[in-house]
XYZ file of N, CA and C in Angstrom:
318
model
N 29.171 16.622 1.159
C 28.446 17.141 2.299
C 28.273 16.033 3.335
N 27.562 16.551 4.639
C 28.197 15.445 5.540
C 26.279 15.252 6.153
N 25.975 14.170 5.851
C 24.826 13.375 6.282
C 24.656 12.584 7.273
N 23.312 12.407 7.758
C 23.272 11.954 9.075
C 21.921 10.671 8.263
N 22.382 9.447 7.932
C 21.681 8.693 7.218
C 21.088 7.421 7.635
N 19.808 7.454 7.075
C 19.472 5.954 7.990
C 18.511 5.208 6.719
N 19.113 3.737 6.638
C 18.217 3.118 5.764
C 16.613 2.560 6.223
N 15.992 2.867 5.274
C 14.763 2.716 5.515
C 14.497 1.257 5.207
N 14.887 0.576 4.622
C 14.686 -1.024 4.572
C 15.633 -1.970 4.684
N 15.372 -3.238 4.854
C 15.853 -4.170 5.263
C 16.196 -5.487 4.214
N 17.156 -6.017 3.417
C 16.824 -7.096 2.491
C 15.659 -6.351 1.662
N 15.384 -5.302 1.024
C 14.124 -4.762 -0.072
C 12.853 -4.520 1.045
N 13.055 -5.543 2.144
C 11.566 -4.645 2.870
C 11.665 -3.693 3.975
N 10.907 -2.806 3.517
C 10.679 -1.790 4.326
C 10.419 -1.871 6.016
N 11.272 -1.093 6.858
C 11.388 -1.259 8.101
C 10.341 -0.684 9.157
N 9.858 -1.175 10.075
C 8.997 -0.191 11.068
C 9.370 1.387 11.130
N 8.484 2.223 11.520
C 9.211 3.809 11.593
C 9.940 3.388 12.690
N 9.352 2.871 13.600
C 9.612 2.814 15.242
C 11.270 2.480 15.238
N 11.542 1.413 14.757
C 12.508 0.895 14.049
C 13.632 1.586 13.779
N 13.625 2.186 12.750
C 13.799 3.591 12.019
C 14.561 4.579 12.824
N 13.308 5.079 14.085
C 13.371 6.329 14.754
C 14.103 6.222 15.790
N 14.266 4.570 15.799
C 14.977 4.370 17.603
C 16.592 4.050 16.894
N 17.060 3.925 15.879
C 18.128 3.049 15.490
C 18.930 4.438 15.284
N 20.279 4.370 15.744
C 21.189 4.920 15.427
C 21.683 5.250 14.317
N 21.346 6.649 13.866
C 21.762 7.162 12.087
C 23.622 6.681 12.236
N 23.876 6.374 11.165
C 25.175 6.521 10.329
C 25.619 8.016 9.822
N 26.742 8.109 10.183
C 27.068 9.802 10.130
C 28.333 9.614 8.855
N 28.002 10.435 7.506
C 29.365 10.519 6.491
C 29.094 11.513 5.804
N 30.147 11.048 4.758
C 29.872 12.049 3.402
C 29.275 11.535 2.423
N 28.528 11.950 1.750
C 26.965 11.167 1.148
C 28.147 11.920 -0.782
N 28.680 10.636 -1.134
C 29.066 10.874 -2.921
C 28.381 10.625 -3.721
N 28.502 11.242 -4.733
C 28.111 10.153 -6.250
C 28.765 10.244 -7.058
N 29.005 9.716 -7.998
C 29.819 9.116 -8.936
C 28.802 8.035 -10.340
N 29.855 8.050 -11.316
C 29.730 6.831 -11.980
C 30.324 6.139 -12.537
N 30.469 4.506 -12.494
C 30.970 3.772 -12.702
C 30.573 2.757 -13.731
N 31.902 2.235 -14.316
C 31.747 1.164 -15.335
C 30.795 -0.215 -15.072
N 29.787 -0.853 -15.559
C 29.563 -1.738 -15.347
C 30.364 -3.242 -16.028
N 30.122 -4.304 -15.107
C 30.823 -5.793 -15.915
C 30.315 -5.390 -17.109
N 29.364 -5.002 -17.882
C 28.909 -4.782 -19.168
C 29.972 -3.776 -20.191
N 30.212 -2.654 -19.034
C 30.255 -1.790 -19.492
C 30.131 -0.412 -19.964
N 28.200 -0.630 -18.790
C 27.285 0.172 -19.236
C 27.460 1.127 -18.154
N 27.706 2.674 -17.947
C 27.508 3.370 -17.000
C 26.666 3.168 -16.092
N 27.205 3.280 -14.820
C 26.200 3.243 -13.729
C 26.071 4.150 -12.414
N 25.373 5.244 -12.381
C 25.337 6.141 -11.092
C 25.609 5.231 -9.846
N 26.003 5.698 -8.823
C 26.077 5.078 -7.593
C 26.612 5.792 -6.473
N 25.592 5.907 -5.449
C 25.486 6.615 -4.033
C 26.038 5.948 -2.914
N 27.683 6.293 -2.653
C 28.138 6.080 -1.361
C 27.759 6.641 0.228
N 27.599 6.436 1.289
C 28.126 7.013 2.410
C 29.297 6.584 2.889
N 30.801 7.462 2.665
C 31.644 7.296 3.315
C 32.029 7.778 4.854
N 33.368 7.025 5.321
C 33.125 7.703 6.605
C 34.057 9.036 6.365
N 34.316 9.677 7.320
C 35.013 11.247 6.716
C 36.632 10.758 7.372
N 36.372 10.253 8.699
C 37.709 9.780 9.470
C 38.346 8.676 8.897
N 38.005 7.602 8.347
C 39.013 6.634 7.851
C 39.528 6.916 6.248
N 40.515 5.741 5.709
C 40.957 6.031 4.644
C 40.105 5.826 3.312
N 40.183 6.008 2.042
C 39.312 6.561 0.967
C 38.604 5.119 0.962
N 37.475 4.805 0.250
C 36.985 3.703 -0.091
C 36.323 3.020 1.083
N 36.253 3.424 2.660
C 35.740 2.665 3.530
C 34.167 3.094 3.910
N 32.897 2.340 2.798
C 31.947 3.401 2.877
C 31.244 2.600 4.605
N 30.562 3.030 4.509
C 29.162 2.768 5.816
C 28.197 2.340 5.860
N 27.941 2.191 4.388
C 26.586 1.586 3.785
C 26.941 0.466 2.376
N 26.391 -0.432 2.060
C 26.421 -0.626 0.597
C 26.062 -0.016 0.162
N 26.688 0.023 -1.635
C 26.453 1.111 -2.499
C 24.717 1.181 -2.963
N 24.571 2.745 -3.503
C 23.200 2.098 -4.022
C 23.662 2.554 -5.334
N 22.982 1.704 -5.886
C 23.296 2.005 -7.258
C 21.600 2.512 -7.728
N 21.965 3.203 -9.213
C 20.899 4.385 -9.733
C 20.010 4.770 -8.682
N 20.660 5.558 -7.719
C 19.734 6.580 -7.065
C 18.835 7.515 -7.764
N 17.357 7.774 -7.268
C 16.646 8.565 -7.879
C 16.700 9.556 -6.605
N 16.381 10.512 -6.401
C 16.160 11.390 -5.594
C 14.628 11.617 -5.317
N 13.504 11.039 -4.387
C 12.124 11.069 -4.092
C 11.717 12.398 -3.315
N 12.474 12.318 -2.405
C 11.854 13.632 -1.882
C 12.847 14.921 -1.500
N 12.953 15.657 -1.453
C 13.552 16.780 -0.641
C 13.070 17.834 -0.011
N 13.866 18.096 1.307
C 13.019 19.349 2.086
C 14.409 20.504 2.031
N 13.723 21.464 3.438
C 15.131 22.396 3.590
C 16.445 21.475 4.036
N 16.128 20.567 5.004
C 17.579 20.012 5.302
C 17.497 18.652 5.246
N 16.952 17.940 4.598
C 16.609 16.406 4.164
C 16.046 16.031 3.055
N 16.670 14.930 2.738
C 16.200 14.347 1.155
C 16.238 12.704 1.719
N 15.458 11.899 0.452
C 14.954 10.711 0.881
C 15.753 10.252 -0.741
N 16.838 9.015 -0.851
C 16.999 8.693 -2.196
C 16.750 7.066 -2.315
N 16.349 6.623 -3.223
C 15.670 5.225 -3.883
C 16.894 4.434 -4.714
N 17.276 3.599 -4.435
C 17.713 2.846 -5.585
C 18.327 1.246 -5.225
N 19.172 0.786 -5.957
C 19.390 -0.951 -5.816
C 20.386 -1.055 -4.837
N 20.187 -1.899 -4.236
C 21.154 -2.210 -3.180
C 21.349 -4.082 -3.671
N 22.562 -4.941 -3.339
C 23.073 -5.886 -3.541
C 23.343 -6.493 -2.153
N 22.341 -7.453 -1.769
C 22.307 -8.158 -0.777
C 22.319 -9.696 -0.611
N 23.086 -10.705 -0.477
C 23.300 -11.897 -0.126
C 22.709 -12.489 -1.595
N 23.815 -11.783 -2.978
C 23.541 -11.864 -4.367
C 22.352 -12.093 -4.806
N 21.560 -11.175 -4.687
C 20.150 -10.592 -4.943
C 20.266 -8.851 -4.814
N 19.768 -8.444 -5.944
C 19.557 -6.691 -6.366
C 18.235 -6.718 -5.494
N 17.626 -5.950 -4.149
C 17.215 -5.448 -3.394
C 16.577 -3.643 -3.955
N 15.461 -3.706 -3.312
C 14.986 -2.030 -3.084
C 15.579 -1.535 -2.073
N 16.247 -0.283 -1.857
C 16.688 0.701 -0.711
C 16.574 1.671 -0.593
N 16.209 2.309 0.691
C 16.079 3.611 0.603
C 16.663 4.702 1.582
N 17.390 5.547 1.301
C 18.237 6.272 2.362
C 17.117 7.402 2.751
N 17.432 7.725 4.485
C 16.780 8.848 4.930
C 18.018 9.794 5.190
N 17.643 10.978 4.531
C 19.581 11.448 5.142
C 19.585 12.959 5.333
N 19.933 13.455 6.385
C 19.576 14.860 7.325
C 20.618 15.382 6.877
N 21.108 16.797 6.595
C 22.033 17.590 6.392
C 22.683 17.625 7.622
N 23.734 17.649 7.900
C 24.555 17.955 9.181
C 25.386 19.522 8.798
N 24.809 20.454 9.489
C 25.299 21.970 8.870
C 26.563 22.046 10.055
N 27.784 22.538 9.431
C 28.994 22.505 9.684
C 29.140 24.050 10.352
N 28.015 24.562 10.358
C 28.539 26.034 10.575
C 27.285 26.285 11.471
N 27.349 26.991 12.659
C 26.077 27.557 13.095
C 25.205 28.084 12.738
N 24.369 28.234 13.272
C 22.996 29.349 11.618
C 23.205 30.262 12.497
N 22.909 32.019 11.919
C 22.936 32.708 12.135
C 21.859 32.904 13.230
N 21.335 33.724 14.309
C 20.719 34.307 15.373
C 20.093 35.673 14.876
N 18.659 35.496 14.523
C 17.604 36.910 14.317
C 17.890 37.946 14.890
């Protein structure tokens, strides 16, 4: 599905709304998947790719074990690790449904 996403923090800390509200969302396709860890150990992990370039070019770093915190009718808020300047980080995606089809008219 195709999301209109904006991270809510910065390096693990959390960003102004203002911040937030004025900054230009990232527009993709919001995946998940799971992957092998160096261990071994399965690991969930939440891409935003872009839809126009070729496979693998995401928009965001990965997050790895996304939880899902909130959801509405056309937005959900997801939590998990982000890998920043080799340090595991808190992150959090804000990410709007982008509906592909017009809504119907009452």
């Amino acid at each position: 599905m195709r999301y209109r996403v904006q991270p809510l923090r910065y390096q693990g800390r959390r960003r102004r709304w203002r911040d937030v509200a004025n900054a230009k969302p990232l527009v993709g396709e919001l995946l998940t998947h799971v992957q092998l860890s160096k261990g071994g150990i399965p690991v969930k992990v939440a891409l935003l790719q872009d839809p126009t370039a070729p496979a693998g070019n995401a928009l965001l770093p990965p997050l790895y074990e996304p939880i899902l915190v909130l959801i509405g009718p056309t937005s959900l808020r997801l939590r998990g690790i982000e890998h920043a300047n080799g340090s595991a980080v808190v992150q959090e995606w804000f990410c709007e449904e982008i509906s592909l089809s017009p809504s119907p008219e009452p």
